[in-house]
XYZ file of C-alpha atoms in Angstrom:
566
model
C 24.717 -35.860 -48.440
C 25.100 -32.156 -47.537
C 24.192 -29.678 -50.241
C 26.978 -28.186 -52.345
C 27.128 -24.407 -52.009
C 28.011 -22.464 -55.161
C 28.015 -18.811 -56.152
C 25.663 -19.424 -59.050
C 22.556 -17.257 -59.146
C 19.455 -19.171 -60.177
C 16.726 -17.140 -61.855
C 13.242 -17.771 -60.455
C 10.365 -18.176 -62.920
C 7.832 -15.410 -63.273
C 4.719 -16.101 -61.171
C 1.512 -16.995 -62.944
C -1.878 -15.899 -61.656
C -3.242 -19.412 -61.515
C -0.468 -20.404 -59.065
C -1.077 -17.534 -56.623
C -1.848 -18.693 -53.082
C -5.154 -17.701 -51.544
C -5.389 -14.577 -49.395
C -5.794 -16.720 -46.260
C -2.742 -18.862 -46.936
C -0.635 -15.792 -47.738
C -1.630 -14.123 -44.506
C -0.869 -17.229 -42.463
C 2.458 -17.806 -44.157
C 3.531 -14.219 -43.535
C 2.497 -14.287 -39.872
C -0.562 -12.046 -40.254
C -3.672 -12.617 -38.120
C -6.138 -11.486 -40.771
C -6.151 -10.738 -44.520
C -8.288 -7.650 -43.978
C -5.343 -5.252 -44.132
C -4.677 -5.892 -47.832
C -6.876 -4.166 -50.407
C -8.400 -6.222 -53.198
C -6.200 -4.500 -55.758
C -2.954 -5.178 -53.915
C -0.617 -7.583 -55.716
C 0.337 -10.610 -53.641
C 4.105 -11.279 -53.499
C 5.564 -14.519 -54.767
C 6.547 -17.171 -52.255
C 10.276 -16.616 -52.633
C 9.865 -13.062 -51.337
C 7.310 -13.991 -48.678
C 9.732 -14.523 -45.771
C 11.461 -11.179 -46.345
C 8.193 -9.302 -46.713
C 6.855 -10.933 -43.528
C 9.699 -9.610 -41.402
C 9.388 -6.108 -42.867
C 5.594 -5.736 -42.746
C 3.903 -3.900 -39.910
C 2.342 -6.228 -37.319
C -1.390 -6.640 -37.552
C -1.797 -5.976 -33.820
C -2.382 -2.276 -33.205
C -1.021 -0.904 -29.929
C -1.217 2.734 -28.838
C -1.154 4.714 -25.620
C -4.120 6.847 -24.587
C -3.661 10.277 -23.031
C -5.969 13.002 -21.766
C -9.045 10.884 -21.073
C -10.947 11.257 -17.817
C -10.696 8.082 -15.673
C -14.368 7.076 -15.782
C -14.649 7.695 -19.537
C -11.506 5.616 -20.033
C -13.037 2.828 -17.935
C -16.203 2.980 -20.030
C -14.249 2.827 -23.286
C -12.241 -0.185 -22.140
C -15.328 -1.939 -20.810
C -16.899 -1.498 -24.256
C -14.462 -4.086 -25.633
C -16.601 -6.792 -24.028
C -19.885 -5.343 -25.300
C -19.069 -3.715 -28.641
C -16.941 -4.293 -31.745
C -15.856 -0.641 -31.775
C -12.165 0.194 -31.535
C -10.888 2.237 -28.605
C -10.611 5.377 -30.748
C -14.163 4.917 -32.040
C -15.467 4.303 -28.518
C -13.761 7.412 -27.147
C -15.118 9.548 -29.988
C -18.714 8.471 -29.361
C -18.591 8.646 -25.558
C -19.831 11.578 -23.517
C -19.754 12.053 -19.757
C -23.507 11.416 -19.628
C -23.189 8.130 -21.522
C -20.366 6.993 -19.274
C -22.332 7.793 -16.122
C -25.433 5.997 -17.427
C -23.377 2.949 -18.431
C -21.573 2.765 -15.084
C -24.777 3.226 -13.094
C -26.305 0.302 -14.976
C -23.488 -2.220 -15.167
C -21.464 -1.287 -12.087
C -24.156 -0.663 -9.516
C -27.217 -2.531 -10.819
C -25.589 -5.588 -12.391
C -22.611 -5.748 -10.049
C -19.927 -5.782 -12.785
C -17.409 -4.271 -10.386
C -14.371 -5.165 -12.487
C -15.246 -2.166 -14.699
C -13.946 0.137 -11.959
C -10.554 -1.594 -12.147
C -10.074 0.229 -15.455
C -10.337 3.755 -14.002
C -7.064 4.739 -12.346
C -6.924 7.811 -10.153
C -4.001 9.791 -8.734
C -4.612 11.425 -5.357
C -2.458 13.585 -3.100
C -3.129 13.332 0.630
C -1.356 15.960 2.709
C -1.176 16.750 6.433
C -2.499 13.502 7.831
C -1.028 11.673 10.804
C 1.338 8.732 10.432
C -1.337 6.639 12.146
C -3.902 7.573 9.491
C -1.342 7.051 6.714
C -0.761 3.477 7.894
C -4.495 2.814 7.775
C -4.811 4.434 4.350
C -2.009 2.284 2.926
C -3.366 -0.917 4.473
C -4.646 -2.228 1.158
C -3.085 -4.970 -0.991
C -3.965 -3.239 -4.273
C -2.573 0.123 -3.160
C 0.260 1.928 -4.941
C 1.777 5.008 -3.353
C 4.658 6.790 -1.690
C 4.827 8.526 1.677
C 7.244 11.058 3.143
C 10.388 9.267 4.264
C 11.542 9.537 7.870
C 15.037 8.789 6.565
C 15.440 11.571 4.013
C 13.305 14.305 5.566
C 13.517 16.226 8.814
C 10.140 16.066 10.553
C 10.852 18.653 13.257
C 8.583 21.249 11.600
C 5.896 18.860 10.379
C 3.487 19.509 13.213
C 1.094 16.909 14.534
C -2.552 15.904 14.644
C -4.596 16.770 17.746
C -7.641 14.523 18.242
C -10.901 15.844 19.619
C -10.787 15.678 23.414
C -14.165 17.370 23.757
C -14.456 19.276 27.034
C -11.471 17.467 28.566
C -9.022 20.373 28.593
C -6.688 18.568 30.991
C -6.252 15.701 28.519
C -5.694 18.102 25.637
C -3.037 19.997 27.599
C -1.237 16.812 28.640
C -1.303 15.551 25.077
C 0.133 18.762 23.603
C 2.841 19.030 26.251
C 3.916 15.443 25.621
C 4.074 15.823 21.847
C 5.904 19.153 22.048
C 8.404 17.409 24.316
C 8.848 14.525 21.847
C 9.521 16.868 18.932
C 12.042 18.826 20.988
C 13.804 15.576 21.866
C 13.679 14.479 18.232
C 15.347 17.716 17.117
C 18.025 17.527 19.808
C 18.798 13.855 19.226
C 18.920 14.340 15.436
C 21.558 17.050 15.768
C 23.514 15.041 18.352
C 23.436 11.788 16.363
C 24.444 13.519 13.123
C 27.491 15.000 14.801
C 28.300 11.689 16.521
C 28.238 9.820 13.198
C 30.439 12.505 11.597
C 32.920 12.118 14.445
C 33.229 8.340 14.033
C 33.027 8.148 10.208
C 35.971 9.546 8.193
C 35.042 11.202 4.916
C 36.477 9.452 1.839
C 38.723 11.686 -0.245
C 36.597 11.165 -3.357
C 33.292 11.981 -1.657
C 31.881 15.495 -1.732
C 31.261 17.133 1.630
C 27.585 17.714 0.810
C 26.993 14.048 -0.060
C 28.935 12.946 3.016
C 26.853 15.042 5.408
C 23.577 14.188 3.658
C 24.266 10.457 3.937
C 25.127 10.598 7.628
C 22.169 12.854 8.343
C 19.920 10.201 6.782
C 21.531 7.583 9.038
C 20.839 9.829 12.016
C 17.190 10.244 11.033
C 16.924 6.441 10.873
C 17.768 6.414 14.568
C 15.878 9.451 15.804
C 12.642 8.546 14.002
C 11.948 6.345 17.012
C 10.928 9.513 18.871
C 8.342 10.617 16.301
C 4.795 10.051 17.589
C 2.068 8.470 15.477
C 0.403 11.898 15.445
C 3.233 13.314 13.293
C 1.932 14.966 10.128
C 2.997 13.315 6.910
C 1.943 13.371 3.245
C 1.531 10.719 0.604
C 0.443 10.174 -2.961
C -1.537 7.196 -4.163
C -2.566 5.810 -7.535
C -5.421 3.339 -7.275
C -8.212 2.061 -9.443
C -11.745 3.193 -8.688
C -12.842 -0.121 -7.202
C -9.946 -0.078 -4.735
C -10.722 3.555 -3.925
C -14.376 2.784 -3.288
C -13.452 -0.064 -0.924
C -10.778 2.081 0.688
C -13.240 4.893 1.337
C -15.824 2.495 2.798
C -13.174 0.977 5.073
C -11.952 4.371 6.285
C -15.504 5.582 6.922
C -15.988 2.514 9.134
C -12.844 3.049 11.200
C -12.520 3.423 14.963
C -10.591 6.737 14.790
C -12.329 10.013 13.960
C -9.415 11.336 11.897
C -9.479 8.234 9.710
C -13.239 8.543 9.180
C -12.766 12.183 8.178
C -10.024 11.063 5.780
C -12.544 8.745 4.133
C -14.918 11.664 3.614
C -12.087 13.763 2.160
C -11.097 11.043 -0.298
C -14.691 10.659 -1.418
C -15.024 14.410 -1.906
C -11.748 14.607 -3.841
C -12.883 11.853 -6.219
C -16.299 13.370 -6.893
C -15.359 17.084 -6.945
C -13.282 19.093 -9.403
C -9.706 17.816 -9.657
C -6.593 19.999 -9.599
C -5.471 20.787 -13.162
C -1.743 21.447 -13.293
C -2.128 23.172 -16.699
C -5.043 25.412 -15.714
C -3.060 28.671 -15.472
C -1.325 28.320 -18.840
C -4.596 27.224 -20.453
C -6.372 30.312 -19.086
C -3.688 32.497 -20.660
C -4.135 30.669 -23.944
C -7.925 31.042 -23.837
C -7.535 34.740 -23.063
C -5.333 35.213 -26.139
C -7.813 33.312 -28.314
C -10.705 35.449 -27.042
C -8.863 38.593 -28.121
C -8.731 37.255 -31.677
C -12.183 35.672 -31.745
C -14.653 35.851 -28.874
C -16.672 33.008 -30.401
C -13.645 30.753 -30.762
C -12.485 31.820 -27.317
C -15.765 30.719 -25.752
C -15.419 27.340 -27.406
C -11.797 27.044 -26.273
C -12.820 27.908 -22.712
C -15.462 25.198 -22.730
C -13.060 22.572 -24.101
C -9.921 23.481 -22.174
C -11.110 24.793 -18.806
C -14.058 22.550 -17.958
C -13.962 20.891 -14.548
C -12.792 17.290 -14.416
C -14.050 14.978 -11.685
C -11.995 11.791 -11.585
C -14.659 9.425 -10.229
C -18.007 11.215 -9.953
C -19.968 7.986 -10.414
C -17.877 5.084 -9.141
C -17.176 6.429 -5.639
C -20.321 8.437 -4.902
C -22.080 5.543 -3.173
C -19.165 4.587 -0.918
C -20.559 4.550 2.614
C -19.563 3.106 5.987
C -19.505 -0.683 5.815
C -21.930 -2.128 8.346
C -20.438 -5.605 7.873
C -17.045 -4.328 9.004
C -18.411 -2.217 11.859
C -20.720 -4.847 13.367
C -18.268 -7.712 12.908
C -15.425 -5.741 14.496
C -17.619 -4.966 17.502
C -18.586 -8.610 18.020
C -15.124 -10.065 17.374
C -13.542 -7.517 19.700
C -15.950 -8.552 22.440
C -15.241 -12.229 21.778
C -11.478 -11.655 21.936
C -11.866 -9.709 25.156
C -13.863 -12.522 26.747
C -11.528 -15.251 25.525
C -8.270 -13.560 26.575
C -9.397 -11.649 29.684
C -7.543 -13.928 32.091
C -4.466 -14.267 29.873
C -1.709 -11.672 30.346
C 0.252 -10.746 27.238
C 3.197 -13.134 27.378
C 6.695 -11.771 26.697
C 7.855 -12.698 23.209
C 10.850 -15.013 22.902
C 11.607 -13.916 19.347
C 10.700 -11.063 17.029
C 9.697 -13.557 14.309
C 7.667 -16.711 14.888
C 7.096 -19.055 11.924
C 3.830 -20.734 12.819
C 3.077 -24.448 12.643
C 0.727 -26.081 10.187
C -2.841 -26.402 11.436
C -6.371 -27.116 10.193
C -7.882 -24.319 8.123
C -10.731 -23.733 10.595
C -8.233 -23.197 13.407
C -6.242 -20.690 11.353
C -9.316 -18.683 10.334
C -10.766 -18.493 13.847
C -7.402 -17.566 15.387
C -6.701 -14.897 12.773
C -10.149 -13.335 13.232
C -9.462 -12.835 16.951
C -5.741 -12.024 16.620
C -6.489 -8.600 15.155
C -8.554 -7.577 18.193
C -6.059 -8.164 21.003
C -2.335 -7.773 21.707
C -1.547 -11.427 22.410
C 0.638 -13.572 20.200
C -0.923 -15.847 17.621
C 0.127 -18.915 19.628
C -1.555 -17.557 22.763
C -4.815 -16.932 20.934
C -4.704 -20.339 19.258
C -4.057 -22.095 22.568
C -7.002 -20.307 24.185
C -9.241 -21.310 21.270
C -8.183 -24.933 21.528
C -9.045 -24.966 25.212
C -12.448 -23.429 24.421
C -13.297 -26.273 22.048
C -14.526 -26.805 18.518
C -17.982 -25.335 19.117
C -16.617 -21.955 20.234
C -14.182 -21.914 17.305
C -17.024 -22.366 14.847
C -18.988 -19.616 16.591
C -16.066 -17.254 15.944
C -16.060 -18.119 12.230
C -19.817 -17.568 12.176
C -19.339 -14.130 13.757
C -16.939 -13.270 10.934
C -19.652 -13.874 8.329
C -22.944 -13.164 10.083
C -23.275 -9.558 8.873
C -21.808 -10.038 5.377
C -23.858 -8.303 2.677
C -24.391 -9.265 -0.946
C -21.386 -7.353 -2.322
C -19.083 -7.477 0.731
C -15.718 -9.149 0.387
C -14.868 -11.512 3.225
C -12.774 -10.014 6.025
C -9.017 -10.267 5.705
C -8.945 -12.941 8.394
C -10.459 -15.382 5.904
C -7.499 -15.044 3.533
C -5.972 -18.222 4.855
C -4.059 -21.294 3.767
C -0.647 -19.786 2.973
C 2.309 -22.077 3.734
C 4.425 -19.411 5.471
C 2.823 -17.467 8.310
C 4.964 -15.198 10.462
C 3.792 -13.621 13.714
C 6.059 -10.570 13.887
C 6.669 -8.225 16.811
C 8.545 -5.083 15.779
C 8.660 -1.322 16.296
C 5.993 0.735 14.519
C 8.641 2.586 12.501
C 10.063 -0.624 11.078
C 6.587 -1.981 10.487
C 5.858 0.973 8.184
C 8.643 -0.304 5.917
C 7.489 -3.932 6.041
C 3.926 -2.756 5.462
C 4.843 -1.829 1.877
C 5.024 -5.452 0.797
C 1.798 -6.103 -1.100
C 2.130 -9.686 -2.298
C 1.252 -11.085 1.085
C -1.590 -10.954 3.600
C -1.045 -8.652 6.570
C -3.258 -8.640 9.650
C -2.375 -5.769 11.992
C -3.005 -5.517 15.692
C -3.656 -2.107 17.205
C -0.995 0.302 18.441
C -0.011 -0.191 22.060
C 2.730 0.383 24.640
C 2.298 -3.103 26.142
C 5.209 -4.662 24.252
C 7.794 -2.055 25.209
C 10.000 -0.058 22.842
C 13.007 -0.548 20.585
C 16.396 1.054 21.138
C 19.416 1.064 18.828
C 22.919 0.621 20.200
C 23.917 3.808 18.360
C 21.966 5.785 20.961
C 23.976 4.216 23.760
C 27.235 4.734 21.855
C 26.362 8.407 21.483
C 25.821 8.747 25.248
C 22.078 9.422 24.946
C 20.623 6.212 26.395
C 19.478 7.628 29.751
C 17.792 10.604 28.093
C 16.125 8.332 25.527
C 14.806 5.920 28.179
C 13.466 8.805 30.262
C 11.564 10.160 27.248
C 10.000 6.771 26.494
C 8.934 6.222 30.097
C 7.351 9.660 30.267
C 5.376 9.018 27.080
C 4.334 5.561 28.247
C 2.792 7.083 31.372
C 1.025 9.755 29.286
C -0.478 7.205 26.896
C -1.806 5.064 29.736
C -3.248 8.126 31.467
C -4.980 9.407 28.329
C -6.453 5.958 27.594
C -8.150 5.926 31.023
C -9.948 9.242 30.499
C -13.750 9.127 30.508
C -14.150 10.740 27.099
C -15.316 9.257 23.772
C -12.595 7.346 21.921
C -10.143 7.934 24.774
C -8.088 4.844 23.958
C -7.998 5.709 20.248
C -6.913 9.293 21.003
C -4.132 8.115 23.313
C -2.525 6.082 20.516
C -1.480 9.242 18.665
C 1.068 9.963 21.388
C 2.830 6.598 20.954
C 6.311 7.034 19.415
C 7.430 4.847 16.504
C 9.852 3.045 18.848
C 7.052 1.112 20.550
C 6.399 -2.383 19.252
C 3.287 -3.845 17.701
C 2.289 -7.222 16.353
C 1.346 -8.107 12.787
C 0.649 -11.403 11.083
C 2.292 -11.844 7.656
C 1.051 -14.708 5.437
C 2.814 -15.532 2.163
C 4.166 -18.130 -0.230
C 7.780 -19.276 -0.437
C 8.751 -16.841 -3.196
C 7.609 -13.846 -1.154
C 9.421 -15.111 1.945
C 12.623 -15.283 -0.100
C 11.998 -11.857 -1.664
C 11.414 -10.063 1.639
C 14.362 -11.789 3.316
C 16.706 -10.848 0.485
C 15.520 -7.280 -0.019
C 15.197 -6.277 3.616
C 18.552 -7.626 4.831
C 20.644 -5.367 2.593
C 23.143 -3.188 4.502
C 21.500 0.050 3.330
C 18.297 -0.802 5.191
C 17.193 0.069 8.713
C 18.523 -2.334 11.324
C 15.008 -2.964 12.657
C 13.541 -4.560 9.558
C 16.909 -6.098 8.646
C 16.690 -8.137 11.845
C 13.079 -9.092 11.134
C 13.857 -10.185 7.562
C 16.850 -12.208 8.733
C 14.669 -13.758 11.428
C 12.239 -14.842 8.694
C 15.091 -16.501 6.818
C 16.361 -18.272 9.947
C 12.877 -19.536 10.813
C 12.378 -21.011 7.329
C 15.900 -22.497 7.345
C 15.232 -24.274 10.645
C 11.944 -25.756 9.455
C 13.010 -26.463 5.848
C 16.841 -26.784 5.891
C 16.968 -27.975 2.286
C 15.484 -24.640 1.147
C 17.926 -22.412 3.044
C 20.460 -22.341 0.198
C 17.989 -20.546 -2.070
C 17.974 -17.398 0.113
C 20.508 -14.753 -0.960
C 20.419 -12.887 2.319
C 22.957 -10.529 3.825
C 24.540 -11.200 7.207
C 22.986 -8.640 9.539
C 25.786 -9.123 12.086
C 28.456 -7.897 9.655
C 29.742 -4.318 10.113
C 27.886 -1.724 8.044
C 29.514 1.010 5.985
C 27.531 4.071 7.115
C 28.297 5.847 3.844
C 26.852 3.095 1.664
C 23.214 3.787 0.703
């Protein structure tokens, strides 16, 4: 029978001490983790009031943000949780820079507890590096950063990187002339395309003129970025933990391009030298005022407020070129050259190729060689199958022969994902796809062998012949520079390659990431290049797994696009 509800107030009996619950049972009933918060003299509430008091009491879990702590000291304090019962505040109060350095030298370098460096996060600004170097810098799964956008910024005054041609003045002159020509064409085409888009796109009555022109200018830059060479200067900011930075520096120091190796040295120096303090000027003024009142107090204030901060003086100082990477790249490159020497690069039938299932050994060996040629994944796999099982196992052995005690396996060993896409797309569009971190990406080098991309907008604007002529001129320059008899001639020639030229990359992922990329990158506001790639990914999955196609919320890339929608 349901209870009868009345308005009668029933008086509760006064509690007696002998009926009080224990401290443990009170804490558990009220949702507390520990009875330690209550003092011994605190009166325990009666049970009738317990539920109300439980919802009003402060939670026993203490959560607070930490500000103003140097990255390595913060890492030390957090690492202390596993080795000490001290609270964070107590740890920070008892830590000095010397203690942190001693601790990190012992546990990070001697005992190999590298996860400690995950706790030290560092913000770095990298300015005036080439787009080529920026791509290499960002080629890290655990990387967080932002680069200058070719959509929202005009790059005509950015300048460009000039590699070291040594005594080859003829090569240097040809290189500069070609890049000056590309930037002049970029400026001319940007102005022409902006005006063309204005001519064919009426301005809505409710849209401000400034917003209208800015939006169409961004659309124009999306088209004309194809003319920007890989040497174009850009800037980026990154926030990474110290372990990622150490690995990043070691990778860059081991690179094939001189500029990228120098970038590694610069990152290492920035992490171990005095950091830029945005408040330094105002703090100096404050210290100066304090010194006028009290020289003694001013000296103390100067020491506390104006001391140099080095963001990772300990955790990055031993980052050196990685011999495992250098030696393995040399041997795998030679193996790829020998295996594919009689195989011309076959024309691609599609921009996206969803690869078939295969034994793990086959995938690893193929991926290891894929990075060191310009052939498709299927071509490399076919050549490996013809060569036999013994050769395939030799390739896997090459990938591990030089691995040291603390070296992570090469990226080629990150295998076994269900969805593997061999993608051929322009370098400009690849920069956008490159931002996806929850997948494995294996890049091939930059080349002119696959031809270049061209948008129909260029033809509609009457600039197709001029555009084609520019690309053909640059193609000839790149091939000529690559044949020069100077050190790193092929590497130096790549800086002249415009973003329109295509390159291959292998993307490995799970189903969720395939859906995410296909949905995000097919939106009408995106660049047509990666929209087509993302839609191609969706179509490839839909053909192979038709029952899964309905779970993709993709946009039709063939539908007309509103140029004013961003």
